[in-house]
Short mmCIF file of C-alpha atoms in Angstrom, two decimals:
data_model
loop_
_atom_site.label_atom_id
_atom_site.label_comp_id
_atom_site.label_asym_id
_atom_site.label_seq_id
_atom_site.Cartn_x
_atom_site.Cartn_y
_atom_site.Cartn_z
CA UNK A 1 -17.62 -19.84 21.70
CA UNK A 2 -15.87 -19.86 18.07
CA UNK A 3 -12.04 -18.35 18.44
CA UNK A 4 -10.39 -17.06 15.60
CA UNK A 5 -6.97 -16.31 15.80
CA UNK A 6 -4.87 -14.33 12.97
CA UNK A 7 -1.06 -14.98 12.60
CA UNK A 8 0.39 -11.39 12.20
CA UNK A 9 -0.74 -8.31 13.10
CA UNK A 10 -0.03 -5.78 10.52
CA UNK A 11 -2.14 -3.40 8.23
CA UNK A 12 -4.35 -6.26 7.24
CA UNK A 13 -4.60 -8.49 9.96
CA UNK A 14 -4.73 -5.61 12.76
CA UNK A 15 -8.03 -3.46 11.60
CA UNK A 16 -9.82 -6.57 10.21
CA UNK A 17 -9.70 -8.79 12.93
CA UNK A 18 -10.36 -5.39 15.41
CA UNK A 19 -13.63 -4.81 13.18
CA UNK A 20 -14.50 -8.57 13.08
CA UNK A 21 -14.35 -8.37 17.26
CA UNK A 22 -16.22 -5.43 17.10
CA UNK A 23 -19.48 -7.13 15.10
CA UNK A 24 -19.12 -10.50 16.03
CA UNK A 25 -19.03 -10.13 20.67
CA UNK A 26 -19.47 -13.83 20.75
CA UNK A 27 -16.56 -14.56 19.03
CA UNK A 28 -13.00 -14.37 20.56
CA UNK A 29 -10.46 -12.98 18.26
CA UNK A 30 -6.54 -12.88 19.21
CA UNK A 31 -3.98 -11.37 16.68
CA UNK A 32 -0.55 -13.12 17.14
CA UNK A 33 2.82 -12.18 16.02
CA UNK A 34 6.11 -12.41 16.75
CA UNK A 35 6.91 -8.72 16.92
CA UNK A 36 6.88 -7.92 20.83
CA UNK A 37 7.01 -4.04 19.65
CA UNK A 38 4.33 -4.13 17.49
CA UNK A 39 2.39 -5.99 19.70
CA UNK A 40 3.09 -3.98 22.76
CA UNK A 41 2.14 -1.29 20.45
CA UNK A 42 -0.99 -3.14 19.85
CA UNK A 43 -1.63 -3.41 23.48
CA UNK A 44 -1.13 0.57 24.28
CA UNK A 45 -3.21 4.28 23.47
CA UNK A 46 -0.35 4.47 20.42
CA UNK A 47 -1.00 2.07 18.00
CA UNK A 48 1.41 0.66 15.66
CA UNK A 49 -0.61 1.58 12.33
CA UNK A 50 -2.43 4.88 11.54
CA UNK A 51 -6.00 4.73 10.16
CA UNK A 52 -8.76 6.83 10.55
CA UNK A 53 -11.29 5.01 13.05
CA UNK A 54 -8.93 2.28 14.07
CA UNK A 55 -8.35 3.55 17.73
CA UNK A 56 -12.12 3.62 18.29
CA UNK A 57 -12.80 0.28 17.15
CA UNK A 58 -9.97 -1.58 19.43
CA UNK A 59 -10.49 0.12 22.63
CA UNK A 60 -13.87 -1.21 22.19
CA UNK A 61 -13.15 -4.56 22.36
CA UNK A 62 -9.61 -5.07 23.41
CA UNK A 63 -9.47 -6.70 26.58
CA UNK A 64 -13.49 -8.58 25.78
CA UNK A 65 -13.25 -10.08 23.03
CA UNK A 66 -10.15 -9.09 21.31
CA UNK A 67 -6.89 -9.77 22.28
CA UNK A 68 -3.45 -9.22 21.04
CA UNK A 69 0.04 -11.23 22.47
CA UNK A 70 3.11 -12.80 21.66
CA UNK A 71 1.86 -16.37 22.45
CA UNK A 72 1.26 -17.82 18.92
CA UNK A 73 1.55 -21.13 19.84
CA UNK A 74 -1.24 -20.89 22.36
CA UNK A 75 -3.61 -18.77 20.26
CA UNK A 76 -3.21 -21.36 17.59
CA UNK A 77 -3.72 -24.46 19.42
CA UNK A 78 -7.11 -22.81 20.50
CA UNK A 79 -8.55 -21.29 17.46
CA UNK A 80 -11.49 -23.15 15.15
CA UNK A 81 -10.58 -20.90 12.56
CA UNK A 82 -6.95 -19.24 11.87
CA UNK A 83 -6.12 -16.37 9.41
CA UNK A 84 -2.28 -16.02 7.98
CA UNK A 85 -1.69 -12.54 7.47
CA UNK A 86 1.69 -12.41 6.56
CA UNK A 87 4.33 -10.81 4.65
CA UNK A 88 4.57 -12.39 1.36
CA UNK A 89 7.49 -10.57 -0.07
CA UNK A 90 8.31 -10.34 -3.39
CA UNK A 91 12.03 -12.61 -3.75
CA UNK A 92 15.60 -11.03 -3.75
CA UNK A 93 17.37 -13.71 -4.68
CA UNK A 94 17.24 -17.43 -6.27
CA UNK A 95 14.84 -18.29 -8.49
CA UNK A 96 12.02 -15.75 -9.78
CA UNK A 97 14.33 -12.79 -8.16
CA UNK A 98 12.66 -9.52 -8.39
CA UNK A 99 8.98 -11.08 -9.91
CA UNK A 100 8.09 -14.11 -7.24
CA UNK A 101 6.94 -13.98 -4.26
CA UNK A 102 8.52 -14.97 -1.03
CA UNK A 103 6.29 -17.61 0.90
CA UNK A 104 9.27 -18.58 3.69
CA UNK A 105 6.98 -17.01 6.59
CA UNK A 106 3.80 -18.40 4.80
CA UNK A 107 5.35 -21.75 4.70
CA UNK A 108 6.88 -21.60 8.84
CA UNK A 109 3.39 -20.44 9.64
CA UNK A 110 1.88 -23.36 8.27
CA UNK A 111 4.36 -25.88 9.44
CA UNK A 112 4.31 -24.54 13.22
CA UNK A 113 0.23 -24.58 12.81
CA UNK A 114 0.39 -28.43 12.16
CA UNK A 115 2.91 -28.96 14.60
CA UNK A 116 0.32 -27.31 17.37
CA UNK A 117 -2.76 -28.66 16.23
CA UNK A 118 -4.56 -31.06 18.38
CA UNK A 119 -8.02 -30.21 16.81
CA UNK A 120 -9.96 -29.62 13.26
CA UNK A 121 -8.79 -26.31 11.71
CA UNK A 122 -10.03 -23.87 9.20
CA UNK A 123 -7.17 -22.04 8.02
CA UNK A 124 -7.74 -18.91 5.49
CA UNK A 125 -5.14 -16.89 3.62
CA UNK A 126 -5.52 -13.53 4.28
CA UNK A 127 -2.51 -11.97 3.03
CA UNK A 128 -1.98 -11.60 -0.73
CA UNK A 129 -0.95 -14.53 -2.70
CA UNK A 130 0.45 -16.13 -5.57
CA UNK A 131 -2.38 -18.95 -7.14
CA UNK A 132 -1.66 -22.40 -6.14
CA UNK A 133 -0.22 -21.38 -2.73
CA UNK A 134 -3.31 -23.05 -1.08
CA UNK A 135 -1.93 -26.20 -2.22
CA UNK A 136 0.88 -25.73 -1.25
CA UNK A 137 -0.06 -24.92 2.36
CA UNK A 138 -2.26 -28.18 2.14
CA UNK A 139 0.22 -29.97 1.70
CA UNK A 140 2.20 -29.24 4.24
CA UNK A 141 -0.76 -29.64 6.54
CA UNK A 142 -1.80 -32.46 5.35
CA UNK A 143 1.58 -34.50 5.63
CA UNK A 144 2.04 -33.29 9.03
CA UNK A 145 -1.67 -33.18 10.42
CA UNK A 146 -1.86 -36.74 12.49
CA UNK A 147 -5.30 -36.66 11.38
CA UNK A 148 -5.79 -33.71 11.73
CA UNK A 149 -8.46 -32.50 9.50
CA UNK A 150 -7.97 -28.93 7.64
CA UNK A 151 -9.63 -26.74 5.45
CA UNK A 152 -7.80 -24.45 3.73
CA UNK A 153 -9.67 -21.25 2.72
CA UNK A 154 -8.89 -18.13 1.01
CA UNK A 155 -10.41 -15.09 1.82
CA UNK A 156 -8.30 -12.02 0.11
CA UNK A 157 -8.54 -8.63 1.72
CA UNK A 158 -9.52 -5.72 -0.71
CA UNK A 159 -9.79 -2.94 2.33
CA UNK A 160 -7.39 0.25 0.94
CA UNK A 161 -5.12 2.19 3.22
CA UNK A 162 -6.84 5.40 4.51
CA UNK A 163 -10.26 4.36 4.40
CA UNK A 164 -10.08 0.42 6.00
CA UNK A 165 -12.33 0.68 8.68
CA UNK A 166 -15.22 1.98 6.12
CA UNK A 167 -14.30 -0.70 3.48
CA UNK A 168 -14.13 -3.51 6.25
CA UNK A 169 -17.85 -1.86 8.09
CA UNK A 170 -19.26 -2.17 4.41
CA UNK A 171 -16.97 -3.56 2.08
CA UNK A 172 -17.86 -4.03 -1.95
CA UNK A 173 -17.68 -7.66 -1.91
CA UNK A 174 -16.14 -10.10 0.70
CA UNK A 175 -14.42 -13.36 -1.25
CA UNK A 176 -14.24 -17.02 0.38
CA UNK A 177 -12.46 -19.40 -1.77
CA UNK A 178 -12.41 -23.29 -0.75
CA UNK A 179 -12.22 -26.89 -2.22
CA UNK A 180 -15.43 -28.16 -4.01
CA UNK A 181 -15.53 -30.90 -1.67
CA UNK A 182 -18.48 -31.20 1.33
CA UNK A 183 -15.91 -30.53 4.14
CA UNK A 184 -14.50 -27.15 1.82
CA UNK A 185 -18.04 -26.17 1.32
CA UNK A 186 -18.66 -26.67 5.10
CA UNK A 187 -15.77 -24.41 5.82
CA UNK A 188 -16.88 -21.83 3.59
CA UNK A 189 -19.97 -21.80 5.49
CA UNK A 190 -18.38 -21.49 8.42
CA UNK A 191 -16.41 -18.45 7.34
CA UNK A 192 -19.48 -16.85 5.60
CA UNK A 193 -21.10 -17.18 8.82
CA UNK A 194 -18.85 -14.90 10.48
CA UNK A 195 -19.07 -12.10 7.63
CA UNK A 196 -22.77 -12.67 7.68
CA UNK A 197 -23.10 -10.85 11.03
CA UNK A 198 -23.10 -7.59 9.11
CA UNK A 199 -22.23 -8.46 5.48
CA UNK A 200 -25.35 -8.83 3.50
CA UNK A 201 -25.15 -12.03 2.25
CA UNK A 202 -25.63 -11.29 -1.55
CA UNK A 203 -21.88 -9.76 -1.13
CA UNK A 204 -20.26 -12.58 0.44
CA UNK A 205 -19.07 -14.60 -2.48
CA UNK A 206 -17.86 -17.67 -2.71
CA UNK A 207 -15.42 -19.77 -5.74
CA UNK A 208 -13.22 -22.33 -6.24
CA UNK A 209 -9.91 -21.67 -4.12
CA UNK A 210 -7.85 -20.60 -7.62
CA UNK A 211 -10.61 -18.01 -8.31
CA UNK A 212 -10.22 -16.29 -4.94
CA UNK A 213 -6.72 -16.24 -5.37
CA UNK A 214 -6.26 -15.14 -8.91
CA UNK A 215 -9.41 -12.39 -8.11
CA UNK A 216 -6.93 -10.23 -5.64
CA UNK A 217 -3.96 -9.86 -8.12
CA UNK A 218 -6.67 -9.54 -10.66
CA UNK A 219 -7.93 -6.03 -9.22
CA UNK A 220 -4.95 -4.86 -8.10
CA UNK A 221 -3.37 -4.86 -11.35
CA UNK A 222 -6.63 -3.09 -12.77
CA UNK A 223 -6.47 -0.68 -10.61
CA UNK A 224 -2.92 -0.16 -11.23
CA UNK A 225 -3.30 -0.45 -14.93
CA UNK A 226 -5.90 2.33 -14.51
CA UNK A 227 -3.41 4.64 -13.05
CA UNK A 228 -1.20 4.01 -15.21
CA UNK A 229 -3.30 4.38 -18.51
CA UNK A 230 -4.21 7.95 -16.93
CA UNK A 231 -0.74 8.84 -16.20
CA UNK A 232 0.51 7.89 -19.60
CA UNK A 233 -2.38 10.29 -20.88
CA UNK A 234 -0.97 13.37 -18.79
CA UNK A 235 2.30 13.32 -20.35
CA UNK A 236 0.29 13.42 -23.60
CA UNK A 237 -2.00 16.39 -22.19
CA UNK A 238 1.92 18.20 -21.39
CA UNK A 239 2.75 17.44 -25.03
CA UNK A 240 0.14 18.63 -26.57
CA UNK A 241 -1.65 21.48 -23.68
CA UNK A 242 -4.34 19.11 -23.10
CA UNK A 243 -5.50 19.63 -19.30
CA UNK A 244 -5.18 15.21 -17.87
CA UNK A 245 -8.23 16.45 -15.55
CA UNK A 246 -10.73 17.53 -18.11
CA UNK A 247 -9.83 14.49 -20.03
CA UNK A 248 -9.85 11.67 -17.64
CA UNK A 249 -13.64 14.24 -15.88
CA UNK A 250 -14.61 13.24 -19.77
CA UNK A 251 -13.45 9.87 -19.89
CA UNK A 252 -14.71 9.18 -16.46
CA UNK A 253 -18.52 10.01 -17.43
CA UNK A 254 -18.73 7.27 -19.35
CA UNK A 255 -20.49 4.78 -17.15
CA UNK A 256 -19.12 1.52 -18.83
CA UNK A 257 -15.31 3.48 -17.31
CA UNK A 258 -16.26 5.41 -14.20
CA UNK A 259 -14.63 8.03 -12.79
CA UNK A 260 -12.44 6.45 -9.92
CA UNK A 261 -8.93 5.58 -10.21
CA UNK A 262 -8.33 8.73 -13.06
CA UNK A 263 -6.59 10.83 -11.04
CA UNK A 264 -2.94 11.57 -12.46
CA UNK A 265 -0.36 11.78 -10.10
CA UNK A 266 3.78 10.99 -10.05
CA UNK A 267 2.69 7.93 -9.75
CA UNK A 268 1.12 4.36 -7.60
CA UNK A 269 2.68 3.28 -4.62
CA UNK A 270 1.51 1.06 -1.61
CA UNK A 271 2.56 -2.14 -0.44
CA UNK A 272 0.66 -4.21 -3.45
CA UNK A 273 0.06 -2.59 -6.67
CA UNK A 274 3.96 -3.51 -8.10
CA UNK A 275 4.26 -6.43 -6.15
CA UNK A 276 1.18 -8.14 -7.17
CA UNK A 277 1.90 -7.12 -10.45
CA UNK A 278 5.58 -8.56 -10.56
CA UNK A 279 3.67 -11.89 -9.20
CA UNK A 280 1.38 -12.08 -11.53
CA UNK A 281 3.76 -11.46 -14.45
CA UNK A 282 6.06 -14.25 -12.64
CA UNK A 283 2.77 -16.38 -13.47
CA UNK A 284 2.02 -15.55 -16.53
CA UNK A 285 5.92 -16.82 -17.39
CA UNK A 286 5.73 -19.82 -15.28
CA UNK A 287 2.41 -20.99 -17.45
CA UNK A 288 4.37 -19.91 -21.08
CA UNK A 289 2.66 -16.93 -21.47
CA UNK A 290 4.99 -14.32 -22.39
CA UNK A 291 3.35 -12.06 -23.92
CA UNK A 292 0.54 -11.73 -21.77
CA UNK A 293 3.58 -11.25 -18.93
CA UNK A 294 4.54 -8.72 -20.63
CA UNK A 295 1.55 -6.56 -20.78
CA UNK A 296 1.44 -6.44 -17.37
CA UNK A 297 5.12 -5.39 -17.08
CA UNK A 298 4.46 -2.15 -19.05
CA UNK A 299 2.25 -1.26 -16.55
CA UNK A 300 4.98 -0.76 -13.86
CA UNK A 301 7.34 0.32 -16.58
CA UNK A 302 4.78 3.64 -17.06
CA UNK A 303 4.60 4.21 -13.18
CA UNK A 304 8.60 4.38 -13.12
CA UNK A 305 8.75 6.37 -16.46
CA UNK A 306 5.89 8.68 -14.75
CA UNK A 307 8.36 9.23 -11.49
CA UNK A 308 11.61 9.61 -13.64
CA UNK A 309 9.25 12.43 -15.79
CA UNK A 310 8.64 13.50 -12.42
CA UNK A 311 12.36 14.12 -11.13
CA UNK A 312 13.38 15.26 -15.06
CA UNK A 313 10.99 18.50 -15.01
CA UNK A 314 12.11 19.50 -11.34
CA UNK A 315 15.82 19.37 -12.45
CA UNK A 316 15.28 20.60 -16.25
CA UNK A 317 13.39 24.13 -14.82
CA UNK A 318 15.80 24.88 -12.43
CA UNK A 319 18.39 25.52 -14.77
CA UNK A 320 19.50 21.83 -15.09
CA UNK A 321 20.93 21.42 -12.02
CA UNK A 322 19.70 20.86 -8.25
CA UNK A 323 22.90 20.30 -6.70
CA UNK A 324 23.41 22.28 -3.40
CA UNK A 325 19.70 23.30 -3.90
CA UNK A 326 17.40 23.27 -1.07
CA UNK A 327 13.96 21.39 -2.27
CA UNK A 328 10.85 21.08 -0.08
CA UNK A 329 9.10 17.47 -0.10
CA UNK A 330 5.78 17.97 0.92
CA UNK A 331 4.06 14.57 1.76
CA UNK A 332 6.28 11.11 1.98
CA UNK A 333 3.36 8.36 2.53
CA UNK A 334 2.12 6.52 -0.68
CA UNK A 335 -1.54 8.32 0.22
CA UNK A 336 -2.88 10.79 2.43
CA UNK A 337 -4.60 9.21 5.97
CA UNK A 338 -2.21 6.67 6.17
CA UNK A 339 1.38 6.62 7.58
CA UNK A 340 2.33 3.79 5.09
CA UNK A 341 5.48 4.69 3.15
CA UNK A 342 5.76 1.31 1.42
CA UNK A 343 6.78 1.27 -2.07
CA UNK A 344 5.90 5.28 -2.15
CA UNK A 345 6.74 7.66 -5.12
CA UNK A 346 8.22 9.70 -2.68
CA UNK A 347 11.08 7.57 -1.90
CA UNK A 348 12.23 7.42 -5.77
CA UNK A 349 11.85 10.65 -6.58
CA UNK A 350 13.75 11.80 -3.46
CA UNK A 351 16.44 9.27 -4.37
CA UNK A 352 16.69 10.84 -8.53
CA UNK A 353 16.86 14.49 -6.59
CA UNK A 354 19.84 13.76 -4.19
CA UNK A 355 21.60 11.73 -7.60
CA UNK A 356 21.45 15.51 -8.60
CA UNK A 357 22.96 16.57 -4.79
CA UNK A 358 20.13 17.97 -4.28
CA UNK A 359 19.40 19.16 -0.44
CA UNK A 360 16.28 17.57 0.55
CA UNK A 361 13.85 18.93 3.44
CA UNK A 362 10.84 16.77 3.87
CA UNK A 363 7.69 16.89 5.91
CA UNK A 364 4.88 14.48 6.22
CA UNK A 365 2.31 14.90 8.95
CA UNK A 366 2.30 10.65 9.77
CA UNK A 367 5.81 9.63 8.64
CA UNK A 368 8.35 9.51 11.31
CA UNK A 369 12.22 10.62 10.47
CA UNK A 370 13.73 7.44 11.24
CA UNK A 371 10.88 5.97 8.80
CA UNK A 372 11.93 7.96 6.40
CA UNK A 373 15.46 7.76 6.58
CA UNK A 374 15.10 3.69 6.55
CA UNK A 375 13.52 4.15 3.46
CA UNK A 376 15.66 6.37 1.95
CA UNK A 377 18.85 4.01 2.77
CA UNK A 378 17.10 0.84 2.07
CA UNK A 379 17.59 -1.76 -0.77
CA UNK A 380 14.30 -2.05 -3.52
CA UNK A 381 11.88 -4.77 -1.68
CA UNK A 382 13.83 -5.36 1.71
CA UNK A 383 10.95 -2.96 2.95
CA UNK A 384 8.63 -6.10 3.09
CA UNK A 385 10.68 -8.27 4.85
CA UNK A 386 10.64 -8.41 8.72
CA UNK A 387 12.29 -5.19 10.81
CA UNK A 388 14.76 -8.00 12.35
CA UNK A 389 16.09 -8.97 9.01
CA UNK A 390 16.82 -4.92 8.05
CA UNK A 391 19.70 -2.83 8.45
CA UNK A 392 19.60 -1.81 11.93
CA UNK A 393 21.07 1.50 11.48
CA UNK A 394 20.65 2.94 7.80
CA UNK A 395 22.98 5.37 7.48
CA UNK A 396 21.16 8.60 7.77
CA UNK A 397 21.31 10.05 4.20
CA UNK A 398 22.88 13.44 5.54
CA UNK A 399 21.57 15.76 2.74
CA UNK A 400 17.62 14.65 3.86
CA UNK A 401 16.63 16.58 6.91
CA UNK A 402 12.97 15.43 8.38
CA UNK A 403 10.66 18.55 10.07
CA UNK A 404 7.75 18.72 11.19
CA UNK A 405 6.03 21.55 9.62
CA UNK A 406 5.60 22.67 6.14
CA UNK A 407 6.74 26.34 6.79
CA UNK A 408 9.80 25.15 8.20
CA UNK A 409 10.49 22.75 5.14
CA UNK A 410 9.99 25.39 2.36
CA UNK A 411 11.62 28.20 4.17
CA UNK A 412 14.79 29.20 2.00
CA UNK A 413 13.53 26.66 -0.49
CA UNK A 414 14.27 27.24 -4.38
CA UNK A 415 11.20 24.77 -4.96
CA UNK A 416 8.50 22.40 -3.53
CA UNK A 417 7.38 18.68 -4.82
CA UNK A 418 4.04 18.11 -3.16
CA UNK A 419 4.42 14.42 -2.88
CA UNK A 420 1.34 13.03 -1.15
CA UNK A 421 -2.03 14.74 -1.41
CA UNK A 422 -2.81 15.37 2.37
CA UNK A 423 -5.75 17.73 2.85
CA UNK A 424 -3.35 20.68 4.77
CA UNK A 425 -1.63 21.19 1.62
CA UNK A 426 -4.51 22.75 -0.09
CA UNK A 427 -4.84 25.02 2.44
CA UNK A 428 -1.36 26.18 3.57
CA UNK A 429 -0.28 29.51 3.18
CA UNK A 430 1.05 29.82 -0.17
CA UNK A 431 1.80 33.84 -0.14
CA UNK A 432 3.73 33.41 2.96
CA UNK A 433 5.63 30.42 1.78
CA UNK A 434 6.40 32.50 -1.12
CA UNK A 435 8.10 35.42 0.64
CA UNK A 436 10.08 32.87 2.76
CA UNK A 437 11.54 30.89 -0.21
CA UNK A 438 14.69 31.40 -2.66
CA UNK A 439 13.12 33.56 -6.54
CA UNK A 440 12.47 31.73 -8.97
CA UNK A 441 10.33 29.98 -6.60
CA UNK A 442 9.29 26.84 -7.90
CA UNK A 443 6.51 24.30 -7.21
CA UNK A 444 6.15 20.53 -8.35
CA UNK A 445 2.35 19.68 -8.02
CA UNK A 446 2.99 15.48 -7.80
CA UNK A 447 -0.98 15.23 -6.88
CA UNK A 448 -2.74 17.81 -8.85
CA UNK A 449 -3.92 19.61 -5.40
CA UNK A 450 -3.02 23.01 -5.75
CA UNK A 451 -4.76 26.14 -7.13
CA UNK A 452 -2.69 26.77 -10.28
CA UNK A 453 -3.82 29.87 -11.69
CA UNK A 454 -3.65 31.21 -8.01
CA UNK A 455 -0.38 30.30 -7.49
CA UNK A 456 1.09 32.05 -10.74
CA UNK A 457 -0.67 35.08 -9.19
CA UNK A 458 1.40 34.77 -5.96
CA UNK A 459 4.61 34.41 -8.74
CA UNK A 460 5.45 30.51 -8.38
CA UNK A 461 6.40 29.08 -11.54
CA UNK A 462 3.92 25.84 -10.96
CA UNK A 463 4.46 22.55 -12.86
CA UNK A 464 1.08 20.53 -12.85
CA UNK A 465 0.97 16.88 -13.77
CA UNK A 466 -0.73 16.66 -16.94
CA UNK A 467 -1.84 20.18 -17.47
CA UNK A 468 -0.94 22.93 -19.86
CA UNK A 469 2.96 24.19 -19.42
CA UNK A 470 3.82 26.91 -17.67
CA UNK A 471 5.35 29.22 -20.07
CA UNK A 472 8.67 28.93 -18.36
CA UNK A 473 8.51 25.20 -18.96
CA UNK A 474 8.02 24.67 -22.40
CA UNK A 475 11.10 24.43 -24.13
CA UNK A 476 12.32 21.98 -21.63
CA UNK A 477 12.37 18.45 -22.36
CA UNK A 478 10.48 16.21 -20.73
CA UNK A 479 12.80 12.86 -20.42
CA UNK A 480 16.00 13.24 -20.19
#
């Protein structure tokens, strides 16, 4: 029987080594990690992640063929093939501060993998990683192995938050980097075995280990690039009473662009866009090219211009000033059908509101208070670093208070930021929020999810990312 075993058991590691269980029964799969909690978690009917078809998928096979525990050591000694999946932070101090990324765990998982081996590995990256690290983890294996053979794959994960089970049951394209050598190309075989129990094989691809590396930061910084190319557009469409969703409908039919990825919002979020982008611009600088580092900079510099625009209109139309005001925050998670508040707009623009003393009320149907307090209190990129290394108390920010219900959050409010496009927030109750809320009552469409024309009706004065002004708006500057 082939085991796999995966070193760390968070968004990534968790649901694809559940679905690999799930279409592989003859292979054993065991998801390691230090975290007792979040394995215990693992282990229970609450898991520690949210995603839509996860729970089905584990209770299948936990206990056969899947297993999670605490017992690295002993999950690596037996494996054939073992997937890292850890954090790979992006650095806070030292050298490449702010841009590079932090391969401490990557590096301790490798190290304690040589010291356990008795027996040929394959070992695959799975988390998200700078090129080059592969040699980097060979060599560590390598001058430690007491030949010991490895192979060092990669095997980037492209699943996105929200819909992971569907992209890992039929993904676009799986990717298998390894060495051009016979025992790299026997690995990869050995890897695109496993897919090929319900990956048709035509998109299982396989490349040279810096191709499968570079090919994740690639697309994640297109995709971010795209949002922020749309986003830029919608403060054009504001300027000029252009409407961002007819344009990017129009811009979207053209089949060489494609419609996905044109929605304008406050902005990207999620636990890679900015960080693979601040890697890859760390790169580009590394290899002497500037300016091609800075291209990808301005892409992150639109998403934070987008979120300060954001913050900016909901202060400017409510007579300059928020201070003492109560404001609704509708949505705190980075996307709807996940609990994942990593890196989210939400946590920025909540931060520029209470610079303004703002009173904040906030209500997300997946984010926990204490989750969103942490965030709230926390440093910029300590979020990706272990929950043992963070404050263990953030001081509760005391103007924030967490409910669980949107009536409750806008009741008395003088406005509303919908934050995160969750599905109950078309549908809500907008008359009856109305009558409950301080006049002029105001609301901040972040997502674009919201019935304008039906909301003026009702009397909100409704700002709309990228749409024409509200009359009430539009001798109000923009940017501060």
């Amino acid at each position: 029987m082939v085991k796999i075993c995966c070193i760390g058991a968070g968004y990534v590691g968790g649901p694809t080594m559940a679905v690999i269980a799930l279409k592989c029964p003859a292979i054993e799969v065991a998801v390691v990690d230090i975290s007792v909690s979040r394995i215990n978690a693992w282990n229970s009917d609450t898991l520690p992640i949210y995603e839509p078809g996860l729970d089905e998928v584990v209770k299948q096979c936990r206990g056969k063929n899947l297993f999670f525990s605490t017992d690295v050591e002993k999950h690596v000694f037996e494996a054939d093939i073992v997937f890292v999946s850890v954090n790979t932070p992006t650095k806070t101090q030292g050298l490449g501060a702010g841009k590079a990324a932090d391969l401490t765990y990557w590096e301790s998982a490798a190290r304690m993998i040589a010291d356990v081996s008795k027996s040929d590995k394959i070992v695959v990256e799975k988390s998200t990683v700078p090129v080059k690290t592969a040699e980097a983890i060979e060599k560590i294996l390598t001058h430690n192995s007491k030949k010991i053979n490895f192979q060092i794959l990669s095997n980037p994960e492209f699943l996105a938050e929200g819909t992971a089970i569907k992209d890992l049951f039929n993904p676009d394209r799986v990717l298998i980097g390894g060495r051009e050598t016979p025992d790299g190309q026997k690995a990869i075989q050995a890897l695109k075995d496993v897919y090929a129990h319900w990956v048709p094989v035509d998109r299982i691809i396989c490349t040279n280990l810096w191709s499968a590396e570079l090919s994740k930061l690639a697309a994640n910084a297109f995709l971010a690039q795209r949002i922020s190319s749309v986003n830029a557009m919608s403060a054009l469409c504001e300027a000029t009473g252009a409407d961002v969703t007819q344009v990017s409908h129009a811009v979207g039919k053209d089949t060489r662009i494609g419609p996905k990825f044109l929605n304008a919002s406050v902005g990207f979020g999620g636990s890679c866009f900015q960080k693979d982008i601040l890697n890859l611009v760390y790169i580009c600088e590394c290899n002497g090219l500037p300016d091609v580092a800075n291209y990808w900079k301005q892409v992150i510099k639109v998403n934070d211009y987008q979120k300060t625009r954001f913050v900016n209109r909901v202060v400017a139309s409510m007579f300059n000033t928020v201070s003492g005001k109560k404001i609704a925050i509708l949505g705190f998670a980075f996307k709807k059908d996940t609990g994942d508040t990593r890196e989210t707009p939400a946590i920025d623009v909540c931060k520029g509101l209470l610079g303004d003393k703002a009173r904040l009320s906030i209500y997300d149907p997946q984010v926990t208070g204490d989750q969103i307090q942490r965030d709230l209190a926390m440093k910029k990129f300590d979020w990706d670093h272990p929950v043992h290394l963070q404050p263990l108390s953030p001081t509760s920010v005391k103007e924030v208070s967490v409910v669980w219900d949107a009536y409750e959050a806008t009741k008395d409010a003088h406005g509303i930021c919908i934050m995160t496009e969750w599905d109950e927030f078309k549908t809500l109750d907008y008359q009856k929020i109305y009558d409950n809320m301080q006049k002029p009552a105001f609301v901040f469409d972040g997502r674009n999810i919201v019935d304008v024309e039906k909301l003026r009706e009702i009397g909100f004065i409704v700002y709309s990312i990228g749409k024409p002004l509200d009359p009430w708006l539009k001798d109000m500057p923009a940017v501060a």
